[in-house]
mmCIF file of C-alpha atoms in Angstrom:
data_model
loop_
_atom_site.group_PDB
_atom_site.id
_atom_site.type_symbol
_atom_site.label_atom_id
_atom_site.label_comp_id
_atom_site.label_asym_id
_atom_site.label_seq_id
_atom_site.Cartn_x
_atom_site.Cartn_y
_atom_site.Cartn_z
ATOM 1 C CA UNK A 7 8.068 3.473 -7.024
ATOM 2 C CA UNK A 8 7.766 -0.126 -7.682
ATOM 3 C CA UNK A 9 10.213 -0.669 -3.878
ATOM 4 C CA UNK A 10 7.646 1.296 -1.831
ATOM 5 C CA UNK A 11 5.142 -1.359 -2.862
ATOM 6 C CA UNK A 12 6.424 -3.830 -0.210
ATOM 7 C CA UNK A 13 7.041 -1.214 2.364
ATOM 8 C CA UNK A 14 3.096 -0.046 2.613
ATOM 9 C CA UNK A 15 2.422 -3.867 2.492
ATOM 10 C CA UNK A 16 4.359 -4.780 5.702
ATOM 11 C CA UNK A 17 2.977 -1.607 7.522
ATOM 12 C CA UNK A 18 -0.453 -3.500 7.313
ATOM 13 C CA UNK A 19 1.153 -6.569 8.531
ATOM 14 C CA UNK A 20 0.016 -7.864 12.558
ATOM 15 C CA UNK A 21 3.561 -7.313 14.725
ATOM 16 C CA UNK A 22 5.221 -10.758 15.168
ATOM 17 C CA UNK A 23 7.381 -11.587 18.030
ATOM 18 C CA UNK A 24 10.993 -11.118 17.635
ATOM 19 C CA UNK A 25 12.325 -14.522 18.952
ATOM 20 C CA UNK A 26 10.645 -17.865 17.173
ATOM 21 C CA UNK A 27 11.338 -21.824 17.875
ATOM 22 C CA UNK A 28 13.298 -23.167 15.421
ATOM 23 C CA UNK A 29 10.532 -25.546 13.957
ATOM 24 C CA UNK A 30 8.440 -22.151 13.568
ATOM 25 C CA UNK A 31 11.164 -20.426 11.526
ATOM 26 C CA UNK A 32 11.373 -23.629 9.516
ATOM 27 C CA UNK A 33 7.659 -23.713 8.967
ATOM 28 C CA UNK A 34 7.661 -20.072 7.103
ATOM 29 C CA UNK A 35 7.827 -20.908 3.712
ATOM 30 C CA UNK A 36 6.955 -17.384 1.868
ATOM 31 C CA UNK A 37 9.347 -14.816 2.927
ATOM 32 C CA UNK A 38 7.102 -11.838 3.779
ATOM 33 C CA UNK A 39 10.051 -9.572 1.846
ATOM 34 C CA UNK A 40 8.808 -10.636 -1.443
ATOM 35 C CA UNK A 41 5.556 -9.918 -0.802
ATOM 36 C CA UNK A 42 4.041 -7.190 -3.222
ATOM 37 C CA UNK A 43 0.457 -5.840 -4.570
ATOM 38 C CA UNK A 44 0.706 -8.049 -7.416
ATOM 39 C CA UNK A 45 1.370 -11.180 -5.448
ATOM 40 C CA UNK A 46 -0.455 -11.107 -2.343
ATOM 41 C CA UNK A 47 -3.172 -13.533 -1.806
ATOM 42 C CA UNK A 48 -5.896 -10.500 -1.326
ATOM 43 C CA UNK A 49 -6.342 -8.171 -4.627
ATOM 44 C CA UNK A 50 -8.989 -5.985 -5.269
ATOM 45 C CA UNK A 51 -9.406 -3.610 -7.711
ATOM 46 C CA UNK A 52 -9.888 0.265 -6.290
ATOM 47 C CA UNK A 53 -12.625 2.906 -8.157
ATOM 48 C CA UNK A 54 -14.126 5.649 -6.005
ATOM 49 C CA UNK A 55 -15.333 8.254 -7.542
ATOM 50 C CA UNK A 56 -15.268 11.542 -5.409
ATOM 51 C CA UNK A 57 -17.524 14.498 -5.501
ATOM 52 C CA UNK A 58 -16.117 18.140 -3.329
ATOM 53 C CA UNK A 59 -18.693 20.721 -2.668
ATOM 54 C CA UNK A 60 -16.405 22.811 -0.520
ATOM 55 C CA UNK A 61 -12.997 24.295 -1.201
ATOM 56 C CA UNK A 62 -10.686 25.997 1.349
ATOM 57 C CA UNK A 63 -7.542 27.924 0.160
ATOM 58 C CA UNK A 64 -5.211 28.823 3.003
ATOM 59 C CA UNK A 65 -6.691 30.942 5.550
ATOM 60 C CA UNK A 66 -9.147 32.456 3.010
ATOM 61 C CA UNK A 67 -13.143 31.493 3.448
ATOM 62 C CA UNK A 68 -14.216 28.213 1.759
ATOM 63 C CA UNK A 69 -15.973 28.352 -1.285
ATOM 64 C CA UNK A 70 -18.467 26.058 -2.961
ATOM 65 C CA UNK A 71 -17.166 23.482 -5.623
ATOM 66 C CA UNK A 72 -17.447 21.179 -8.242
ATOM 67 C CA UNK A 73 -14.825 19.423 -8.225
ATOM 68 C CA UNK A 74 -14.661 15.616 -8.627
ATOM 69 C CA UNK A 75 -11.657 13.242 -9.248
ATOM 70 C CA UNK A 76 -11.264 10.095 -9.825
ATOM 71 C CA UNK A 77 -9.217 7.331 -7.888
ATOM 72 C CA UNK A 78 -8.414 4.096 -9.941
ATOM 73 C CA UNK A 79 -5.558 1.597 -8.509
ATOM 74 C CA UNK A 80 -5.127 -2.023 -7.102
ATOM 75 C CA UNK A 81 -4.863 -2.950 -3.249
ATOM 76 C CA UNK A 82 -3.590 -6.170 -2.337
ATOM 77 C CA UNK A 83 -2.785 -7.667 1.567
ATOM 78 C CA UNK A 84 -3.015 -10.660 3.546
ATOM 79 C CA UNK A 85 -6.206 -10.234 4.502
ATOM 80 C CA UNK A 86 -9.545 -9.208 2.380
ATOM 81 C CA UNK A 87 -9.998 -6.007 4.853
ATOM 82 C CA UNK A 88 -6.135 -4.250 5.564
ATOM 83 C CA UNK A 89 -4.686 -3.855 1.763
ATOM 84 C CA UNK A 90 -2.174 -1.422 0.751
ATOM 85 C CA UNK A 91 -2.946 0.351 -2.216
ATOM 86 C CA UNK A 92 -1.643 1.989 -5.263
ATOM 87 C CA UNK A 93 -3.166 4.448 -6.921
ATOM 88 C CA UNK A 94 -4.249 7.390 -9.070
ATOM 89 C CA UNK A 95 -6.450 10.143 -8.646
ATOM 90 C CA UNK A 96 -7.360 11.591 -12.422
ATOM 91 C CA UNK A 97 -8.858 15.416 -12.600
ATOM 92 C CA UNK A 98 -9.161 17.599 -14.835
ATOM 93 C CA UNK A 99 -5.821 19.157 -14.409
ATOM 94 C CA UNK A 100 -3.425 16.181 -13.452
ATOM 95 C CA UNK A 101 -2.707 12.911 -12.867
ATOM 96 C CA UNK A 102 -1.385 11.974 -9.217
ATOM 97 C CA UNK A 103 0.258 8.749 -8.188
ATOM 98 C CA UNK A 104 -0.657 8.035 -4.474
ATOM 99 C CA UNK A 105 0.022 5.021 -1.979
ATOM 100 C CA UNK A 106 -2.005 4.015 1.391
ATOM 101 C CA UNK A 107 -3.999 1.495 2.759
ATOM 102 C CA UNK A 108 -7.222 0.353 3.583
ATOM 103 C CA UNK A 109 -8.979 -0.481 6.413
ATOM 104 C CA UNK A 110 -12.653 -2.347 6.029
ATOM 105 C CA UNK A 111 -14.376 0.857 3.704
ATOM 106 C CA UNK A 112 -12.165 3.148 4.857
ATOM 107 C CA UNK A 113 -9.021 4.697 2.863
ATOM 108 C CA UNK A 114 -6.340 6.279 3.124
ATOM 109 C CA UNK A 115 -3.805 7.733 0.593
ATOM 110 C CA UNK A 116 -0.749 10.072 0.017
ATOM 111 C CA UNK A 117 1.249 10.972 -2.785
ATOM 112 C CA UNK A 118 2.357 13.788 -5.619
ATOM 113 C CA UNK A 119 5.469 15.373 -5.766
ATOM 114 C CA UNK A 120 7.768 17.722 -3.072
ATOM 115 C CA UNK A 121 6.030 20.897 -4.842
ATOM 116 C CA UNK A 122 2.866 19.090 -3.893
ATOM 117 C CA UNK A 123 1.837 16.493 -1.435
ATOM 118 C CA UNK A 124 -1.169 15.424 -1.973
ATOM 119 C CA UNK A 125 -3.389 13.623 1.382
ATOM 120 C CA UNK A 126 -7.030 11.942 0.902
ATOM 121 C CA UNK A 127 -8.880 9.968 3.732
ATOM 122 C CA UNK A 128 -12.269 8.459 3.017
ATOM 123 C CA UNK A 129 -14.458 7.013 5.744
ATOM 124 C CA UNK A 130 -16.740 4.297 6.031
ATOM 125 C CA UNK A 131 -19.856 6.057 5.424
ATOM 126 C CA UNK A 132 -17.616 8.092 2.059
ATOM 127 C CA UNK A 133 -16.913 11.551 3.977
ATOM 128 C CA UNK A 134 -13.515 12.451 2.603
ATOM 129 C CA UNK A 135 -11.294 15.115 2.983
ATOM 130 C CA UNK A 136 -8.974 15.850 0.070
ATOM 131 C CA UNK A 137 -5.385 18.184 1.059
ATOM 132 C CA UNK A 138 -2.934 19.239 -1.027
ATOM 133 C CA UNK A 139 0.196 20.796 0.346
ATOM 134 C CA UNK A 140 2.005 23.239 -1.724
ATOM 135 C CA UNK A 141 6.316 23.865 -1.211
ATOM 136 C CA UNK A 142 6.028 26.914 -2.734
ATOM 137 C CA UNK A 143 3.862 29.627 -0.540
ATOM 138 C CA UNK A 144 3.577 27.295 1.237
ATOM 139 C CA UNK A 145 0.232 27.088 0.946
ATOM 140 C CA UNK A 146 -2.178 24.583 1.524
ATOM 141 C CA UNK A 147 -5.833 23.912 -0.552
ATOM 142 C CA UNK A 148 -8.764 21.293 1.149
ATOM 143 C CA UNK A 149 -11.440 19.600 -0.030
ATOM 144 C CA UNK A 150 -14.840 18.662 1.427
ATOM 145 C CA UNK A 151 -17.180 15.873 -0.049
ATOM 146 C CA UNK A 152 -17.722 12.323 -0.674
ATOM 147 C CA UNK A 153 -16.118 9.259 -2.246
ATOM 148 C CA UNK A 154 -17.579 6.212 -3.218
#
């Protein structure tokens, strides 16, 4: 997983222009290829802990919940407010690696496995909405609540 690393860091990345001068191709001295979580000069260590009150199976009525993971990871980026992030959410049943990016507060993440794809987007204010997307069905399950 460690190659998809530099590929969520250089989706966060401002577009350059394709042509330079040649004194401004001389002037770039780190190669933005080898630039990873662990090495760029923004880091910042990621806990939220999420609470979901509502649960929606498929196209059954939502239920109340109590459900409440637990996302621990590292984000790193070029700048203190766009990281890219890599993660783990932690619940009662399962571990799941995920990947994203931030934006100021905001969050967003994506991971699991084919069999399950798992989506979570928190806001500024901490509304989040937590989907997992089942292969086999298919079926889908959300989540309603907070993270923070």
């Amino acid at each position: 997983m460690r190659w998809i690393i530099p590929l969520v860091l250089i989706s966060t990345l401002p577009a350059v222009a394709q042509e330079k001068a040649p004194d401004a191709a001389a002037a770039d001295s780190t190669p933005q290829q080898n630039l990873t979580i662990e090495t760029a000069p923004y880091r910042k260590d990621i806990l939220r802990r999420c609470e979901f009150v509502t649960e929606c199976v498929e196209n059954e009525p939502c239920t109340e919940t109590e459900f409440t993971p637990e996302i621990t990871g590292i984000g790193g980026g070029l700048s203190a407010d766009d990281l890219g992030i890599q993660a783990q959410m932690v619940t009662d049943a399962e571990t799941v690696e995920l990947l994203g990016v931030t934006s100021g507060k905001s969050m967003s993440l994506a991971g699991g496995t084919f069999a399950a794809r798992h989506m979570i987007t928190i806001t500024e204010n901490g509304a989040t909405r937590y989907t997992v997307h089942y292969a086999d069905g298919p079926f889908v399950i959300s989540y309603l609540g907070t993270c923070n």
